[in-house]
Amino acid sequence: MTCLPAHTDKRLGLVIDLDTCVGCQACVTACKEWNTGGHMAPLTDIDPYGGNVDGVWFNRVHSYEHTTEMGGRTVNFPRSCLHCETPACVTVCPTGASYKRASDGIVLIDEDKCIGCKLCSWACPYGAREFDTDVGVMKKCTLCVDRIYNDNLAEEDRVPACVAACPTSARHFGDLGDPSSAVSQLVAERGGVDLMPEMGYHPTNKYLPPRAHTQRAASVAAPALEPVRAEGGFLGWVDRMLSN
C-alpha cells in the first residue's frame, strides 16, 4: 500500500462559500473545458446525447432545498476532491498510483501505475473519484496543477479553472497550511468547516456555511388597483366590445 508524506510544505486547497454559490455550474464547465486538455486529459464523454450517458467530471454541483424557521432556501453544494491530510484513497492504493505530494499536499494519480482496481473510489467517503471507463483508469481533481504553476499565465490567472470562472467569487484558492493566508483568515472569520469530520481524514478544502437569515422577505400589502373603465371615445368603444 502507498505511504503518505510525514509533512507537506504547503496545504493548497479550496474554500467554498455556500452562502454565495448560486449553482450556475460555471465551475463545472470551466473545469471540464480546462482539464480535458490538461494534466489528466482527456475527460471522457461517452454517448453524451444518448440514453447511456457516461463520462468524467472532476467537479459537480448538487442543489438542496433547506427549510428553517425563517423560511426555505436553496443551498448549492459543489463537490470535488478535498485533498485530505490523511486520504484513505492513497493508503489503500496497491500500486502507488494514488499519491500525495509533499511539496503542496495535492493528491494526484499516476495513470501509468493505475490498474483500475477502484479501491481508491471505494475508500473515498466523498465520492470524489471518477473512473474513466474508456481508458480503464481512475481520475480526479488536480487543483489544476498545470495552471497554478504555469509561468506562461499572468499571476492572477494561476488559480484553478473553477476559481477563475466563478461569477460570484464563491470559490477561493490558497495555502490552508498558512494561518496568515487569505483563505485561512476567511475560514477563521466565517467559521469554515470540514466535510464529514467524523471520518477523520482532515480535508484540506473547507466550506463556509450559509449565513443565517435575520428576517423574512419584506411583505408587500398594497391594495388591489380599482378597475378603470374608459367611458367614451374610441377606447370606450373597444372596452365595450371586449366586455360583451
mmCIF file of C-alpha atoms in Angstrom:
data_model
loop_
_atom_site.group_PDB
_atom_site.id
_atom_site.type_symbol
_atom_site.label_atom_id
_atom_site.label_comp_id
_atom_site.label_asym_id
_atom_site.label_seq_id
_atom_site.Cartn_x
_atom_site.Cartn_y
_atom_site.Cartn_z
ATOM 1 C CA MET A 1 0.000 0.000 0.000
ATOM 2 C CA THR A 2 1.033 3.621 -0.539
ATOM 3 C CA CYS A 3 2.515 5.729 2.258
ATOM 4 C CA LEU A 4 1.734 9.362 2.987
ATOM 5 C CA PRO A 5 4.394 12.081 3.379
ATOM 6 C CA ALA A 6 5.190 12.814 7.016
ATOM 7 C CA HIS A 7 4.927 16.544 6.328
ATOM 8 C CA THR A 8 3.834 18.805 3.478
ATOM 9 C CA ASP A 9 5.399 22.208 2.824
ATOM 10 C CA LYS A 10 2.006 23.674 1.910
ATOM 11 C CA ARG A 11 -1.649 22.669 2.092
ATOM 12 C CA LEU A 12 -3.088 24.039 -1.119
ATOM 13 C CA GLY A 13 -6.848 23.812 -1.348
ATOM 14 C CA LEU A 14 -10.193 25.478 -1.909
ATOM 15 C CA VAL A 15 -12.558 27.389 0.331
ATOM 16 C CA ILE A 16 -16.135 27.281 -0.962
ATOM 17 C CA ASP A 17 -18.753 29.766 0.212
ATOM 18 C CA LEU A 18 -22.149 28.057 0.343
ATOM 19 C CA ASP A 19 -23.768 31.418 1.047
ATOM 20 C CA THR A 20 -22.835 32.965 -2.291
ATOM 21 C CA CYS A 21 -22.770 29.904 -4.578
ATOM 22 C CA VAL A 22 -25.748 30.198 -6.943
ATOM 23 C CA GLY A 23 -25.396 26.789 -8.584
ATOM 24 C CA CYS A 24 -24.740 28.253 -12.037
ATOM 25 C CA GLN A 25 -22.404 25.345 -12.995
ATOM 26 C CA ALA A 26 -19.739 27.749 -14.313
ATOM 27 C CA CYS A 27 -17.118 25.986 -12.183
ATOM 28 C CA VAL A 28 -18.206 22.622 -13.575
ATOM 29 C CA THR A 29 -17.950 23.618 -17.217
ATOM 30 C CA ALA A 30 -14.714 25.593 -16.744
ATOM 31 C CA CYS A 31 -13.146 22.590 -15.012
ATOM 32 C CA LYS A 32 -14.240 20.268 -17.804
ATOM 33 C CA GLU A 33 -13.004 22.614 -20.521
ATOM 34 C CA TRP A 34 -9.570 23.171 -18.983
ATOM 35 C CA ASN A 35 -8.848 19.642 -17.783
ATOM 36 C CA THR A 36 -9.999 17.862 -20.907
ATOM 37 C CA GLY A 37 -6.720 19.108 -22.352
ATOM 38 C CA GLY A 38 -4.768 19.280 -19.118
ATOM 39 C CA HIS A 39 -2.846 17.091 -16.677
ATOM 40 C CA MET A 40 -5.404 14.249 -16.571
ATOM 41 C CA ALA A 41 -6.670 14.633 -20.146
ATOM 42 C CA PRO A 42 -8.868 13.630 -21.729
ATOM 43 C CA LEU A 43 -12.021 13.847 -19.603
ATOM 44 C CA THR A 44 -14.070 11.297 -21.448
ATOM 45 C CA ASP A 45 -17.631 11.878 -22.642
ATOM 46 C CA ILE A 46 -19.457 8.725 -23.716
ATOM 47 C CA ASP A 47 -22.794 8.921 -25.552
ATOM 48 C CA PRO A 48 -23.410 12.492 -24.263
ATOM 49 C CA TYR A 49 -26.683 12.878 -26.183
ATOM 50 C CA GLY A 50 -27.888 9.291 -25.928
ATOM 51 C CA GLY A 51 -29.543 7.079 -23.369
ATOM 52 C CA ASN A 52 -26.377 5.743 -21.707
ATOM 53 C CA VAL A 53 -24.524 8.901 -20.761
ATOM 54 C CA ASP A 54 -21.180 8.414 -19.033
ATOM 55 C CA GLY A 55 -18.082 10.489 -18.559
ATOM 56 C CA VAL A 56 -15.579 12.081 -16.208
ATOM 57 C CA TRP A 57 -16.346 15.248 -14.249
ATOM 58 C CA PHE A 58 -13.916 16.464 -11.590
ATOM 59 C CA ASN A 59 -16.412 18.918 -10.137
ATOM 60 C CA ARG A 60 -20.153 18.505 -9.593
ATOM 61 C CA VAL A 61 -22.724 20.810 -8.012
ATOM 62 C CA HIS A 62 -25.695 19.436 -6.069
ATOM 63 C CA SER A 63 -28.659 21.589 -5.042
ATOM 64 C CA TYR A 64 -30.773 21.051 -1.926
ATOM 65 C CA GLU A 65 -33.847 22.728 -0.514
ATOM 66 C CA HIS A 66 -33.277 23.700 3.119
ATOM 67 C CA THR A 67 -36.132 24.726 5.396
ATOM 68 C CA THR A 68 -35.544 26.787 8.531
ATOM 69 C CA GLU A 69 -37.783 28.711 10.904
ATOM 70 C CA MET A 70 -37.166 31.772 8.753
ATOM 71 C CA GLY A 71 -38.369 30.018 5.613
ATOM 72 C CA GLY A 72 -36.890 27.929 2.813
ATOM 73 C CA ARG A 73 -33.779 28.455 0.751
ATOM 74 C CA THR A 74 -31.793 26.621 -1.908
ATOM 75 C CA VAL A 75 -28.277 25.562 -0.917
ATOM 76 C CA ASN A 76 -25.927 24.735 -3.793
ATOM 77 C CA PHE A 77 -23.170 22.321 -2.814
ATOM 78 C CA PRO A 78 -20.111 21.950 -5.089
ATOM 79 C CA ARG A 79 -18.256 18.660 -4.638
ATOM 80 C CA SER A 80 -14.798 17.623 -5.780
ATOM 81 C CA CYS A 81 -11.666 16.050 -4.291
ATOM 82 C CA LEU A 82 -10.917 17.586 -0.880
ATOM 83 C CA HIS A 83 -7.172 16.765 -0.933
ATOM 84 C CA CYS A 84 -7.329 15.333 2.576
ATOM 85 C CA GLU A 85 -4.447 15.459 5.000
ATOM 86 C CA THR A 86 -4.754 11.688 5.577
ATOM 87 C CA PRO A 87 -6.517 10.436 2.428
ATOM 88 C CA ALA A 88 -7.729 6.841 2.536
ATOM 89 C CA CYS A 89 -7.687 6.783 -1.270
ATOM 90 C CA VAL A 90 -3.880 6.988 -1.150
ATOM 91 C CA THR A 91 -3.122 4.482 1.584
ATOM 92 C CA VAL A 92 -5.397 1.851 0.021
ATOM 93 C CA CYS A 93 -3.737 2.048 -3.422
ATOM 94 C CA PRO A 94 -1.788 -1.175 -4.117
ATOM 95 C CA THR A 95 0.460 0.234 -6.863
ATOM 96 C CA GLY A 96 1.385 3.738 -5.685
ATOM 97 C CA ALA A 97 -0.691 5.285 -8.482
ATOM 98 C CA SER A 98 -2.575 7.436 -5.986
ATOM 99 C CA TYR A 99 -0.215 9.671 -4.039
ATOM 100 C CA LYS A 100 0.009 12.876 -2.018
ATOM 101 C CA ARG A 101 2.698 15.410 -2.867
ATOM 102 C CA ALA A 102 4.994 16.558 -0.075
ATOM 103 C CA SER A 103 5.549 19.951 -1.702
ATOM 104 C CA ASP A 104 1.951 21.223 -1.660
ATOM 105 C CA GLY A 105 -0.303 18.469 -0.288
ATOM 106 C CA ILE A 106 -2.145 17.923 -3.570
ATOM 107 C CA VAL A 107 -3.444 14.376 -4.109
ATOM 108 C CA LEU A 108 -2.822 13.094 -7.639
ATOM 109 C CA ILE A 109 -2.974 9.902 -9.704
ATOM 110 C CA ASP A 110 -0.205 8.470 -11.866
ATOM 111 C CA GLU A 111 -2.186 6.945 -14.722
ATOM 112 C CA ASP A 112 0.772 4.823 -15.810
ATOM 113 C CA LYS A 113 0.611 2.970 -12.482
ATOM 114 C CA CYS A 114 -3.187 2.789 -12.140
ATOM 115 C CA ILE A 115 -4.628 -0.681 -12.762
ATOM 116 C CA GLY A 116 -8.265 0.388 -12.449
ATOM 117 C CA CYS A 117 -8.970 -1.716 -9.360
ATOM 118 C CA LYS A 118 -11.258 1.040 -7.951
ATOM 119 C CA LEU A 119 -10.087 0.506 -4.371
ATOM 120 C CA CYS A 120 -9.492 4.246 -4.036
ATOM 121 C CA SER A 121 -13.046 5.103 -5.070
ATOM 122 C CA TRP A 122 -14.444 2.655 -2.535
ATOM 123 C CA ALA A 123 -12.212 4.115 0.181
ATOM 124 C CA CYS A 124 -13.141 7.754 -0.543
ATOM 125 C CA PRO A 125 -16.229 8.679 1.513
ATOM 126 C CA TYR A 126 -16.805 11.841 -0.537
ATOM 127 C CA GLY A 127 -17.368 10.230 -3.929
ATOM 128 C CA ALA A 128 -14.604 12.341 -5.423
ATOM 129 C CA ARG A 129 -13.021 9.706 -7.653
ATOM 130 C CA GLU A 130 -14.082 9.350 -11.301
ATOM 131 C CA PHE A 131 -13.444 6.088 -13.171
ATOM 132 C CA ASP A 132 -12.775 6.578 -16.872
ATOM 133 C CA THR A 133 -14.387 3.538 -18.466
ATOM 134 C CA ASP A 134 -12.880 4.440 -21.815
ATOM 135 C CA VAL A 135 -9.254 4.014 -20.722
ATOM 136 C CA GLY A 136 -9.769 1.950 -17.553
ATOM 137 C CA VAL A 137 -8.092 4.248 -15.033
ATOM 138 C CA MET A 138 -9.201 6.459 -12.145
ATOM 139 C CA LYS A 139 -9.149 10.251 -12.454
ATOM 140 C CA LYS A 140 -9.824 13.166 -10.101
ATOM 141 C CA CYS A 141 -9.423 16.875 -9.407
ATOM 142 C CA THR A 142 -5.799 18.022 -9.634
ATOM 143 C CA LEU A 143 -6.358 21.596 -8.381
ATOM 144 C CA CYS A 144 -5.272 22.431 -11.928
ATOM 145 C CA VAL A 145 -1.564 21.819 -11.276
ATOM 146 C CA ASP A 146 -0.909 22.805 -14.891
ATOM 147 C CA ARG A 147 -2.433 26.244 -14.210
ATOM 148 C CA ILE A 148 -1.288 27.177 -10.716
ATOM 149 C CA TYR A 149 2.393 26.602 -11.568
ATOM 150 C CA ASN A 150 2.209 27.832 -15.177
ATOM 151 C CA ASP A 151 4.681 30.697 -15.634
ATOM 152 C CA ASN A 152 3.141 31.459 -19.037
ATOM 153 C CA LEU A 153 -0.006 32.711 -17.299
ATOM 154 C CA ALA A 154 -0.379 36.030 -15.559
ATOM 155 C CA GLU A 155 -0.019 35.669 -11.798
ATOM 156 C CA GLU A 156 -3.686 36.456 -11.172
ATOM 157 C CA ASP A 157 -4.663 33.619 -13.532
ATOM 158 C CA ARG A 158 -2.617 30.985 -11.691
ATOM 159 C CA VAL A 159 -5.634 29.607 -9.867
ATOM 160 C CA PRO A 160 -7.784 26.540 -10.570
ATOM 161 C CA ALA A 161 -10.154 26.968 -13.521
ATOM 162 C CA CYS A 162 -13.183 26.668 -11.244
ATOM 163 C CA VAL A 163 -11.988 29.599 -9.121
ATOM 164 C CA ALA A 164 -11.271 31.776 -12.144
ATOM 165 C CA ALA A 165 -14.726 31.114 -13.615
ATOM 166 C CA CYS A 166 -16.910 31.672 -10.536
ATOM 167 C CA PRO A 167 -19.068 34.777 -11.189
ATOM 168 C CA THR A 168 -19.967 35.287 -7.510
ATOM 169 C CA SER A 169 -16.476 34.708 -6.047
ATOM 170 C CA ALA A 170 -17.804 31.761 -4.068
ATOM 171 C CA ARG A 171 -14.572 29.805 -4.605
ATOM 172 C CA HIS A 172 -11.205 30.756 -3.108
ATOM 173 C CA PHE A 173 -7.765 29.160 -3.525
ATOM 174 C CA GLY A 174 -4.656 29.295 -1.381
ATOM 175 C CA ASP A 175 -2.455 27.725 1.277
ATOM 176 C CA LEU A 176 -4.611 26.500 4.140
ATOM 177 C CA GLY A 177 -1.484 25.433 5.997
ATOM 178 C CA ASP A 178 -0.506 29.085 6.436
ATOM 179 C CA PRO A 179 -2.597 30.726 9.191
ATOM 180 C CA SER A 180 -1.841 34.174 7.755
ATOM 181 C CA SER A 181 -3.059 33.376 4.223
ATOM 182 C CA ALA A 182 -6.237 34.978 2.900
ATOM 183 C CA VAL A 183 -8.058 31.643 2.738
ATOM 184 C CA SER A 184 -7.103 30.669 6.295
ATOM 185 C CA GLN A 185 -8.285 34.030 7.599
ATOM 186 C CA LEU A 186 -11.542 33.657 5.673
ATOM 187 C CA VAL A 187 -12.129 30.241 7.244
ATOM 188 C CA ALA A 188 -11.469 31.672 10.711
ATOM 189 C CA GLU A 189 -13.764 34.663 10.189
ATOM 190 C CA ARG A 190 -16.675 32.710 8.744
ATOM 191 C CA GLY A 191 -16.375 29.530 10.789
ATOM 192 C CA GLY A 192 -15.369 27.289 7.888
ATOM 193 C CA VAL A 193 -15.975 23.579 8.373
ATOM 194 C CA ASP A 194 -14.691 20.219 7.184
ATOM 195 C CA LEU A 195 -16.979 17.915 5.239
ATOM 196 C CA MET A 196 -17.803 14.853 7.357
ATOM 197 C CA PRO A 197 -15.137 15.499 10.019
ATOM 198 C CA GLU A 198 -16.193 12.371 11.886
ATOM 199 C CA MET A 199 -14.417 10.292 9.209
ATOM 200 C CA GLY A 200 -11.054 11.561 10.458
ATOM 201 C CA TYR A 201 -9.480 12.277 7.045
ATOM 202 C CA HIS A 202 -8.976 16.019 7.731
ATOM 203 C CA PRO A 203 -9.966 17.507 4.349
ATOM 204 C CA THR A 204 -7.897 20.459 3.210
ATOM 205 C CA ASN A 205 -10.842 22.058 1.390
ATOM 206 C CA LYS A 206 -13.235 23.958 3.640
ATOM 207 C CA TYR A 207 -16.857 25.023 3.329
ATOM 208 C CA LEU A 208 -18.214 28.342 4.573
ATOM 209 C CA PRO A 209 -21.757 27.716 5.866
ATOM 210 C CA PRO A 210 -24.699 29.798 4.632
ATOM 211 C CA ARG A 211 -25.323 32.891 6.730
ATOM 212 C CA ALA A 212 -28.432 32.860 8.874
ATOM 213 C CA HIS A 213 -31.302 34.947 7.597
ATOM 214 C CA THR A 214 -32.119 37.685 10.092
ATOM 215 C CA GLN A 215 -35.570 38.486 8.798
ATOM 216 C CA ARG A 216 -38.166 37.329 6.351
ATOM 217 C CA ALA A 217 -38.610 38.972 2.992
ATOM 218 C CA ALA A 218 -40.438 42.275 3.095
ATOM 219 C CA SER A 219 -44.208 41.942 2.929
ATOM 220 C CA VAL A 220 -45.951 43.926 0.199
ATOM 221 C CA ALA A 221 -49.530 44.627 1.296
ATOM 222 C CA ALA A 222 -50.559 47.259 -1.247
ATOM 223 C CA PRO A 223 -54.304 47.333 -2.021
ATOM 224 C CA ALA A 224 -55.511 45.993 -5.334
ATOM 225 C CA LEU A 225 -55.992 48.555 -8.061
ATOM 226 C CA GLU A 226 -59.549 49.553 -8.922
ATOM 227 C CA PRO A 227 -60.618 48.585 -12.440
ATOM 228 C CA VAL A 228 -60.565 51.559 -14.813
ATOM 229 C CA ARG A 229 -63.299 51.794 -17.454
ATOM 230 C CA ALA A 230 -62.958 54.076 -20.430
ATOM 231 C CA GLU A 231 -66.318 55.920 -20.742
ATOM 232 C CA GLY A 232 -66.205 57.364 -24.211
ATOM 233 C CA GLY A 233 -64.336 57.755 -27.442
ATOM 234 C CA PHE A 234 -62.617 55.028 -29.374
ATOM 235 C CA LEU A 235 -61.121 53.340 -26.270
ATOM 236 C CA GLY A 236 -64.551 53.314 -24.645
ATOM 237 C CA TRP A 237 -65.981 51.564 -27.726
ATOM 238 C CA VAL A 238 -63.122 48.981 -27.667
ATOM 239 C CA ASP A 239 -63.691 48.388 -23.974
ATOM 240 C CA ARG A 240 -67.424 47.826 -24.508
ATOM 241 C CA MET A 241 -66.829 45.455 -27.397
ATOM 242 C CA LEU A 242 -64.328 43.393 -25.442
ATOM 243 C CA SER A 243 -66.580 43.324 -22.395
ATOM 244 C CA ASN A 244 -69.534 41.790 -24.269
#
